[in-house]
Short mmCIF file of C-alpha atoms in Angstrom, two decimals:
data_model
loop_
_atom_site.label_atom_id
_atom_site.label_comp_id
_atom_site.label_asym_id
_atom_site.label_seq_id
_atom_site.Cartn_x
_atom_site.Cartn_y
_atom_site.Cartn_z
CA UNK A 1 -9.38 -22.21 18.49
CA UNK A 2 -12.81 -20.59 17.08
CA UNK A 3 -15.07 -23.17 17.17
CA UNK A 4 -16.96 -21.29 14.25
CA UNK A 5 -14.10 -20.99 11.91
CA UNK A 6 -14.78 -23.72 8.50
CA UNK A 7 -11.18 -24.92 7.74
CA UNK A 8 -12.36 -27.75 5.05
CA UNK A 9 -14.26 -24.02 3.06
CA UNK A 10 -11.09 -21.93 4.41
CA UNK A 11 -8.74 -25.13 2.30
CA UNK A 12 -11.40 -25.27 -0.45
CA UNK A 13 -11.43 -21.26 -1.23
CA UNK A 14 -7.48 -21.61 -0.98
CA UNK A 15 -7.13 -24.61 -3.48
CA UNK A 16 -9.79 -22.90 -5.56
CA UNK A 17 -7.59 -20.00 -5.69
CA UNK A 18 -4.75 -21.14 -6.45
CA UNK A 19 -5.91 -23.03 -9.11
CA UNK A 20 -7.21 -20.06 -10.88
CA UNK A 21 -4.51 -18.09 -10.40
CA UNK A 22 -2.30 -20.89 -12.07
CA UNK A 23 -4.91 -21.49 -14.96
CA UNK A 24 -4.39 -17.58 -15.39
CA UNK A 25 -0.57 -17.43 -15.45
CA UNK A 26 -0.67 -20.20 -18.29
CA UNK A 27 -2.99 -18.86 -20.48
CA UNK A 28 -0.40 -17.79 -23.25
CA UNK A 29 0.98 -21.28 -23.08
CA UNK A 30 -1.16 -23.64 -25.11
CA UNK A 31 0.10 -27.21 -23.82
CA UNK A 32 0.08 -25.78 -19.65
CA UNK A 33 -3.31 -24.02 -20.02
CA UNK A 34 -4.35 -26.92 -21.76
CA UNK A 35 -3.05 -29.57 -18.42
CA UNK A 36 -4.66 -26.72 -16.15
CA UNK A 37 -8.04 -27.04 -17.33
CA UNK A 38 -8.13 -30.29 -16.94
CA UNK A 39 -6.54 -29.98 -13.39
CA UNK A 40 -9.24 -27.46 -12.34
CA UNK A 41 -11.77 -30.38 -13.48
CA UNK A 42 -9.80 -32.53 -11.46
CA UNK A 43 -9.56 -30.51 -8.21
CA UNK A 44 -13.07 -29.80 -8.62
CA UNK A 45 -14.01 -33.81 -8.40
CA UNK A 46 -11.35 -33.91 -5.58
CA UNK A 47 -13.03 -31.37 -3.58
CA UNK A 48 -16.39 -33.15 -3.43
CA UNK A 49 -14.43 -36.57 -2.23
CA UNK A 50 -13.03 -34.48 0.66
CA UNK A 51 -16.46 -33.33 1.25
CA UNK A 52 -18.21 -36.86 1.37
CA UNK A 53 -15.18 -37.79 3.93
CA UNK A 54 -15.91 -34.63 5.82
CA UNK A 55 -19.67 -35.71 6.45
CA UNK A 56 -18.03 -39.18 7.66
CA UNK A 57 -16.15 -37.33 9.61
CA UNK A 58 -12.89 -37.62 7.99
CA UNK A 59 -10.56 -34.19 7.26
CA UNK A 60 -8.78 -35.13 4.70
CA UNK A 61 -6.67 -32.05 3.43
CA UNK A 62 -5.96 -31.01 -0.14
CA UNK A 63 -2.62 -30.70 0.36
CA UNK A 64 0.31 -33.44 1.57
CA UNK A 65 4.32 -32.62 1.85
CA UNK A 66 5.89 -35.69 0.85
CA UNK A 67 10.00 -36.11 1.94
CA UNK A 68 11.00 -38.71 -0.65
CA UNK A 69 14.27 -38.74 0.74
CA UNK A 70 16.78 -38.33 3.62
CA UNK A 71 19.79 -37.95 0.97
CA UNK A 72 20.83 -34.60 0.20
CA UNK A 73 24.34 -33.65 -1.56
CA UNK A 74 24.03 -29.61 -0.30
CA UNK A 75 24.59 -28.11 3.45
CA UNK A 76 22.39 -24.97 3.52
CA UNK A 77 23.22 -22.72 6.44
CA UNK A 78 19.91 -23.16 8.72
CA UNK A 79 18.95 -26.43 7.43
CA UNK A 80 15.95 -27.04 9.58
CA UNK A 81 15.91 -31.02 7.97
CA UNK A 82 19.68 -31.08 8.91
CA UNK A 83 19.07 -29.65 12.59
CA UNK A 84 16.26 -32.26 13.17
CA UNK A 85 18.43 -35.04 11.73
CA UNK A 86 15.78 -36.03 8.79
CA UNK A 87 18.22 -35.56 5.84
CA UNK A 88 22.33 -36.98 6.24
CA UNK A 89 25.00 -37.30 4.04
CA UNK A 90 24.37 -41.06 4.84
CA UNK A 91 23.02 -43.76 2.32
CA UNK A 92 19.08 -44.02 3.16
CA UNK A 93 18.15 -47.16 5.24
CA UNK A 94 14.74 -48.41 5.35
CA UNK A 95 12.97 -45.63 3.03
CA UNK A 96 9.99 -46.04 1.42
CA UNK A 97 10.67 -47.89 -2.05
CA UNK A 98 9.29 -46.30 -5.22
CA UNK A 99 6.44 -48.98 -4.94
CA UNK A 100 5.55 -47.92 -1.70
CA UNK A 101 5.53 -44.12 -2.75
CA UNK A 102 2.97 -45.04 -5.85
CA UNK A 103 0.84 -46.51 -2.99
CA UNK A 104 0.93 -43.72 -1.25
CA UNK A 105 -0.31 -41.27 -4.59
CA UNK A 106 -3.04 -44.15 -5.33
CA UNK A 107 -4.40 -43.71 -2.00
CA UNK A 108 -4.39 -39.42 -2.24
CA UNK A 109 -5.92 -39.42 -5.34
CA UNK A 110 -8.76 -41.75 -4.12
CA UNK A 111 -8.97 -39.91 -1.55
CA UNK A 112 -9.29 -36.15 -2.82
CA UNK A 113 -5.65 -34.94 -2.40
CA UNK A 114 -5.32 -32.35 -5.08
CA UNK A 115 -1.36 -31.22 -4.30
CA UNK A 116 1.12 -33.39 -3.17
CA UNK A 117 4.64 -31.15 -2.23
CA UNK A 118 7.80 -33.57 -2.85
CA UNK A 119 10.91 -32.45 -0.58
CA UNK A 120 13.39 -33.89 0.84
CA UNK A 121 16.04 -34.05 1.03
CA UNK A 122 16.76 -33.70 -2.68
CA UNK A 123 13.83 -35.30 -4.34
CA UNK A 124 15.42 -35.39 -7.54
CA UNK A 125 17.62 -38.41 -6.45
CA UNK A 126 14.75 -40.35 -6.32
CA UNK A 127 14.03 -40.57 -10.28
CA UNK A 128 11.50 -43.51 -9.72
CA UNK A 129 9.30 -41.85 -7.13
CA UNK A 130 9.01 -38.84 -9.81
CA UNK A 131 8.03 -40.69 -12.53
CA UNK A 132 5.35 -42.48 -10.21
CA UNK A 133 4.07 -39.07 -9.27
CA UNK A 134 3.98 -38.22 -12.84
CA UNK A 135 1.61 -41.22 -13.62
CA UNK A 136 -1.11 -39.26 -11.48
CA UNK A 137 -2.01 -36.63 -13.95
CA UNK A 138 -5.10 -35.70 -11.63
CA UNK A 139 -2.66 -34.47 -8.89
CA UNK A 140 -0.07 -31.36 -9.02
CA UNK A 141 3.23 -32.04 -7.90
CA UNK A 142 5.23 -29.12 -6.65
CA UNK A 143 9.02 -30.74 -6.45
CA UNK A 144 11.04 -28.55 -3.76
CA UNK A 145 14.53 -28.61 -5.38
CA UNK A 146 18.13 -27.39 -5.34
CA UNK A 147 18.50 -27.71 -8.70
CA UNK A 148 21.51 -29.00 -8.75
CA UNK A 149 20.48 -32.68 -10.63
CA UNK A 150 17.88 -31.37 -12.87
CA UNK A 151 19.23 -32.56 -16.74
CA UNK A 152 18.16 -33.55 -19.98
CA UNK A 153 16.39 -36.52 -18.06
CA UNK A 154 14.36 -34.25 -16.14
CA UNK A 155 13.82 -31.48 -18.81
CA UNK A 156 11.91 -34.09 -21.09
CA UNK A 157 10.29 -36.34 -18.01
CA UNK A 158 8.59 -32.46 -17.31
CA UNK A 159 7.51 -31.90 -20.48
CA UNK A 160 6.02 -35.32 -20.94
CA UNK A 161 4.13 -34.45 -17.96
CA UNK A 162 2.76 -31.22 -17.17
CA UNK A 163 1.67 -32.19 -13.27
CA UNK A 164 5.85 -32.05 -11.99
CA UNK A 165 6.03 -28.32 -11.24
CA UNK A 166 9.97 -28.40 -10.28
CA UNK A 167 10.16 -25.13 -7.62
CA UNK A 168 13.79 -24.32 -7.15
CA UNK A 169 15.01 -23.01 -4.04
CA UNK A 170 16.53 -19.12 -4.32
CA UNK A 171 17.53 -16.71 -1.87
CA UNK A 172 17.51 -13.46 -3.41
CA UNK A 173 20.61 -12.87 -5.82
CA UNK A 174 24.01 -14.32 -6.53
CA UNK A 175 25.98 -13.74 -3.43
CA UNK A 176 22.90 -14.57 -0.50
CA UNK A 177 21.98 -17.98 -2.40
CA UNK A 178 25.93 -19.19 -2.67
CA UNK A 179 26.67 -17.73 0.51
CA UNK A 180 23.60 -20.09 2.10
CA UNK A 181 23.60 -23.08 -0.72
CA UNK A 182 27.02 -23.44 -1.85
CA UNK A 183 29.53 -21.61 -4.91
CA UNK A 184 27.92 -22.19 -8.19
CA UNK A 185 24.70 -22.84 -7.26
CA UNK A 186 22.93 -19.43 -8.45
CA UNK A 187 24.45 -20.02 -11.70
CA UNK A 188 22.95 -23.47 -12.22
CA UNK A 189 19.77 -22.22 -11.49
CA UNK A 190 19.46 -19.80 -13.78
CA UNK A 191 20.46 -21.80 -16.37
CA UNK A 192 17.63 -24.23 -15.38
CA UNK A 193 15.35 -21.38 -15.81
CA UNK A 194 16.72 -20.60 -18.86
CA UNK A 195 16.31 -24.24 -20.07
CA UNK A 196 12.97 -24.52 -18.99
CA UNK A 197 11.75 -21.24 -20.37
CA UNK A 198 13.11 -22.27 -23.60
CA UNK A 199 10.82 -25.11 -23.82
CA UNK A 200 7.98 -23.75 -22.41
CA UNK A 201 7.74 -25.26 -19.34
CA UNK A 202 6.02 -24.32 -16.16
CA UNK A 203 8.48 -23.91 -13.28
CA UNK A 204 8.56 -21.70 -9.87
CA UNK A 205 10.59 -20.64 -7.13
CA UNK A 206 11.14 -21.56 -3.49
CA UNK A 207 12.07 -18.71 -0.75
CA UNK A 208 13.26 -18.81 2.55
CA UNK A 209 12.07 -15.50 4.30
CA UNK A 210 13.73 -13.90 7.33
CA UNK A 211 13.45 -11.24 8.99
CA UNK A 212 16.87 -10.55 6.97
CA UNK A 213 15.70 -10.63 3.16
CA UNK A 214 11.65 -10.26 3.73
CA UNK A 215 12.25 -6.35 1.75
CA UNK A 216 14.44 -7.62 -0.56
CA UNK A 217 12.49 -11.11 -1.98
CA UNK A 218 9.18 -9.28 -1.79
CA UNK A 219 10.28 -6.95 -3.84
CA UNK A 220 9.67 -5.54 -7.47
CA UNK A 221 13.53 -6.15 -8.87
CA UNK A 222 13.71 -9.66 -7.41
CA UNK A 223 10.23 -10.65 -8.24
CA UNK A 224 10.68 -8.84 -11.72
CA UNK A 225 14.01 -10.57 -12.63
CA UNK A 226 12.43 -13.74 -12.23
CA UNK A 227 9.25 -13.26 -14.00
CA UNK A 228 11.51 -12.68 -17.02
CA UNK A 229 13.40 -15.76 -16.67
CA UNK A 230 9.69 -17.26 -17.16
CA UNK A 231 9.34 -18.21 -13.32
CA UNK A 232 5.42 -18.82 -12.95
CA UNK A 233 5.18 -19.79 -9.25
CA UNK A 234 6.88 -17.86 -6.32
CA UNK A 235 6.28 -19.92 -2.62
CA UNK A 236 7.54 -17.63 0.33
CA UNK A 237 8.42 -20.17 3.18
CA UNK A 238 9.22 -18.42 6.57
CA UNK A 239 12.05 -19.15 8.00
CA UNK A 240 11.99 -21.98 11.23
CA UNK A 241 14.34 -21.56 13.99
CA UNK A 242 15.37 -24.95 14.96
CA UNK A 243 18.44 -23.45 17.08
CA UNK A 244 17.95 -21.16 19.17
CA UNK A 245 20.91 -19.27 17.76
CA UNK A 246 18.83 -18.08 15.28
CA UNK A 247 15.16 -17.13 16.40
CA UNK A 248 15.84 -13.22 15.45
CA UNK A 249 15.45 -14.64 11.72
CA UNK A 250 11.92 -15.91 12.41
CA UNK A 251 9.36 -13.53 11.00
CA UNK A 252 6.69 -12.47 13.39
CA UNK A 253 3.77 -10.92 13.67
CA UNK A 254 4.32 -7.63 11.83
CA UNK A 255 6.38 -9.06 9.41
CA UNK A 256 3.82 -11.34 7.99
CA UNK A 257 1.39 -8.65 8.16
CA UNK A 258 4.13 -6.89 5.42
CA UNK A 259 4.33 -10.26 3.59
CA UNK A 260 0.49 -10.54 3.03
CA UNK A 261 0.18 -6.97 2.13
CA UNK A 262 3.49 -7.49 -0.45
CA UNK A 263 1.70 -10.68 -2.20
CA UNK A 264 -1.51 -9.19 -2.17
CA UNK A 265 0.14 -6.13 -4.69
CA UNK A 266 2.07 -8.82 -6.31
CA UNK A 267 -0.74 -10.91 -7.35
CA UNK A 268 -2.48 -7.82 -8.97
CA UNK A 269 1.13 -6.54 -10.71
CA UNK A 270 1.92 -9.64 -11.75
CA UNK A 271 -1.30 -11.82 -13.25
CA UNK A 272 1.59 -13.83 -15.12
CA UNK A 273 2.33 -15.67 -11.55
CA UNK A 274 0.80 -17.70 -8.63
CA UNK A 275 2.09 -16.47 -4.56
CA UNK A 276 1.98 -18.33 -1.96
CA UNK A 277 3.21 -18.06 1.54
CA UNK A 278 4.25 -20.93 3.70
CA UNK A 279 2.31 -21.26 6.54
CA UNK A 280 0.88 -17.73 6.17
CA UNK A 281 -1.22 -15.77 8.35
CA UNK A 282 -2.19 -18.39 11.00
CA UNK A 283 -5.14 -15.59 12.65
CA UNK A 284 -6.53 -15.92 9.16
CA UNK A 285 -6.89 -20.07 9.04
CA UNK A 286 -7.94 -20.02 12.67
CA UNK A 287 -4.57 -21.37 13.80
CA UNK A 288 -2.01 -23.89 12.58
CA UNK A 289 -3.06 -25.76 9.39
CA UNK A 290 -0.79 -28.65 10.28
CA UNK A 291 -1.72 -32.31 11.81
CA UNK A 292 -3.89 -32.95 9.08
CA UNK A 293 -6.21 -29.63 9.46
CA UNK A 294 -4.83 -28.25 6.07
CA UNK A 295 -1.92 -30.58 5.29
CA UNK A 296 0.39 -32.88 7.20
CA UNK A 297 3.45 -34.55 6.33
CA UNK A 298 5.09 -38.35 5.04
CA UNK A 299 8.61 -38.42 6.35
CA UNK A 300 10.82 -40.77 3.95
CA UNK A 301 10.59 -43.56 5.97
CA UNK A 302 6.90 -43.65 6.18
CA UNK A 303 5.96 -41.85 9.27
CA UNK A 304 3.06 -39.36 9.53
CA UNK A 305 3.96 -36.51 11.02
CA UNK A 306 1.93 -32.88 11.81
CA UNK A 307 3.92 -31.15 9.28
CA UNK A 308 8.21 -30.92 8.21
CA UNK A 309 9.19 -28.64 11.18
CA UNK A 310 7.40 -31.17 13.72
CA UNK A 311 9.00 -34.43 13.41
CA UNK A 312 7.04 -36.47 16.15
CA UNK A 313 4.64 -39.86 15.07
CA UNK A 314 2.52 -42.31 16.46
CA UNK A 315 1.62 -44.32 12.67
CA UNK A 316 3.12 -45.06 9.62
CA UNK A 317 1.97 -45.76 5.99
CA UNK A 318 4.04 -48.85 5.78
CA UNK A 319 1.50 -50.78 7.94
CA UNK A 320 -1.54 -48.43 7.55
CA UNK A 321 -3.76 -46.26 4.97
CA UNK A 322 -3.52 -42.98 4.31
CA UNK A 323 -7.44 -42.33 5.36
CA UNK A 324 -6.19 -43.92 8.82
CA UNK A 325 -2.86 -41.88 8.89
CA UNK A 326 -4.74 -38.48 8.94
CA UNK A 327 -7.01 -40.12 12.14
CA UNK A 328 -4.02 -41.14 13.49
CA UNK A 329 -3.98 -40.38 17.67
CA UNK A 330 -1.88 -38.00 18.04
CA UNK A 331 -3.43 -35.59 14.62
CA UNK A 332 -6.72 -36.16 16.62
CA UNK A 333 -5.44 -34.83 19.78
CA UNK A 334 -3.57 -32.02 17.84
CA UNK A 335 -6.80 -31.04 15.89
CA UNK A 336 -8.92 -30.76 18.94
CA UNK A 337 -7.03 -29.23 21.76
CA UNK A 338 -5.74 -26.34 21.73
CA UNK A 339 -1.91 -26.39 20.50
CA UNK A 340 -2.41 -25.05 17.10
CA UNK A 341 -4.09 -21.79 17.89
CA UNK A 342 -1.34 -20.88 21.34
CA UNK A 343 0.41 -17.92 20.14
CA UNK A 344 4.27 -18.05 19.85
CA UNK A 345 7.18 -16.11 19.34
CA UNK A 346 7.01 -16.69 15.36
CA UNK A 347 8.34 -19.67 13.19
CA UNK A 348 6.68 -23.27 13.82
CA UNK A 349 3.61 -23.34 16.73
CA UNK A 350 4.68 -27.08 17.10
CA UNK A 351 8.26 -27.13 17.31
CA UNK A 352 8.18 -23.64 19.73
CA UNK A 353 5.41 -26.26 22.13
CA UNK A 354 7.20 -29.10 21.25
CA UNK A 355 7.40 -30.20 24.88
CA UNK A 356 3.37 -30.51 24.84
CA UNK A 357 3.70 -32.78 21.64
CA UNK A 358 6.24 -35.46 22.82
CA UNK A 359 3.49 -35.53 25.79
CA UNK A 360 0.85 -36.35 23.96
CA UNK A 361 2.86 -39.17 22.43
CA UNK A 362 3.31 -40.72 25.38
#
């Protein structure tokens, strides 16, 4: 890894980024642009917490993924939470409780988290972990979502509270997202949007890329089509193989170069939205931002993991802080070796090297 590269300013130029581009896309929406200036105050007081830790010698990222829950009522073809056995059809034993989730949100915010990402899961079936997330006005909350529960409930909780972005998932067009999420499902997103758009509400849009669709969700007619449904947010997650029946879908290197070059023209054709890709150009971040180097992730049973697609951990939040998660063993052997910069064949660094992870455990 280059021992010169700054990945608390590479984070801080990112956050500070993406915050303008949202305060941008909201600016003919007086109650949002209103919320987003006082966010960009907020991330700005955030940043120099994370800074203070920094000289302590604490990397504390800006973002956290949060899986509120195991439960999930779809069976998406590819399902890398399915294929690692994280979400089940299964009533959730020994989750964290709503309590224990508010904790968790205290402890970011004091801390300098600016985003916390809720998935799952479905983290819509956890109602009381949303509204405790919504009580931290000084964080964003991206909610990763099917869809499928979102109601009047949900329609007013969001418009109550600006800081609950709900980001439905979306493959491209009718036939592609049933064919992956189930019959009926396109529909009920679009009359989400609809809904949403109708009362003015901030929402954005979840992709899975392969090397399949990258042309298609990249493109001007899908990207268009949901601008006009009032779509304000549009994450690109590559896809991760977690079979190897289907590493040809994994992006690689050349494909990501096409993604990057894709949102870079979409963020100047479309000011009206914010891009981001999922986990981007690792050459450009000087490796892997997992493990706590630009985010890491809370399974939904506590446990601290590098990040969704690497479900390995030595500590939990139950019986530890969130300041002594992120120094946790195994993040500190992660962060200093030399795992996160290896190349691989595309997808997750972690899960391809997994074999070197489950070492360090032991």
């Amino acid at each position: 890894m280059d021992k010169d590269f700054d990945i608390t300013e590479y984070m801080t130029r990112g956050v500070e980024r993406v915050v303008a581009d949202a305060m941008r896309a909201t600016l003919k929406n007086p109650k949002e642009s209103a919320y987003m200036i006082k966010f960009a105050a907020a991330s700005k007081t955030a940043s120099k917490k994370r800074a203070a830790l920094a000289k302590e010698g604490t990397n504390m990222p800006a973002f956290l993924i949060a899986s509120i829950t195991s439960s999930c009522n779809l069976h998406c073809a590819g399902c890398y939470s399915r294929c690692n056995h994280a979400t089940t059809d299964e009533a959730p034993v020994s989750q964290l409780k709503d309590e224990e989730w508010a904790k968790v949100f205290n402890e970011a915010e004091d801390l300098g988290v600016s985003f916390i990402l809720l998935a799952g899961g479905e983290p819509l079936l956890r109602k009381g972990v949303i509204e405790a997330a919504a009580a931290k006005q000084n964080i964003l909350f991206p909610i990763f979502t099917n869809g499928t529960f979102m109601n009047e409930k949900y329609f007013d909780l969001f418009d109550k509270n600006r800081n609950l972005i709900p980001i439905m998932s979306i493959e491209g067009g009718k036939e592609v997202t049933d064919r992956r999420r189930g019959e009926g499902v396109y529909d009920k997103l679009i009359s989400n949007m609809d809904e949403l758009k109708s009362r003015g509400l901030i929402f954005g849009s979840s992709v899975t890329v392969t090397t399949e669709n990258i042309k298609e969700v990249s493109s001007e007619d899908f990207i268009g089509r949901l601008s006009e449904k009032g779509c304000k947010a549009v994450i690109f997650v590559e896809f991760v193989p977690v079979t190897d029946d289907s590493k040809e879908l994994a992006p690689q290197d050349a494909d990501r170069e096409y993604l990057a070059g894709e949102i870079a023209r979409l963020r100047e054709e479309h000011p009206e939205m914010v891009f981001v890709s999922f986990p981007g150009d690792e050459k450009s971040s000087g490796g892997c931002i997992a493990a706590g180097r630009g985010f890491f992730h809370i399974n939904s049973h506590g446990g601290a993991e590098p990040c969704p697609f690497s479900p390995y951990s030595d500590i939990n939040v139950k019986e530890t802080s969130l300041k002594e998660a992120v120094n946790s063993k195994l993040f500190r052997a992660l962060r200093s070796g030399d795992i996160l910069a290896d190349d691989h064949a595309g997808g997750c660094v972690l899960y391809e090297k997994r074999d070197l992870v489950e070492a360090l455990l032991q």
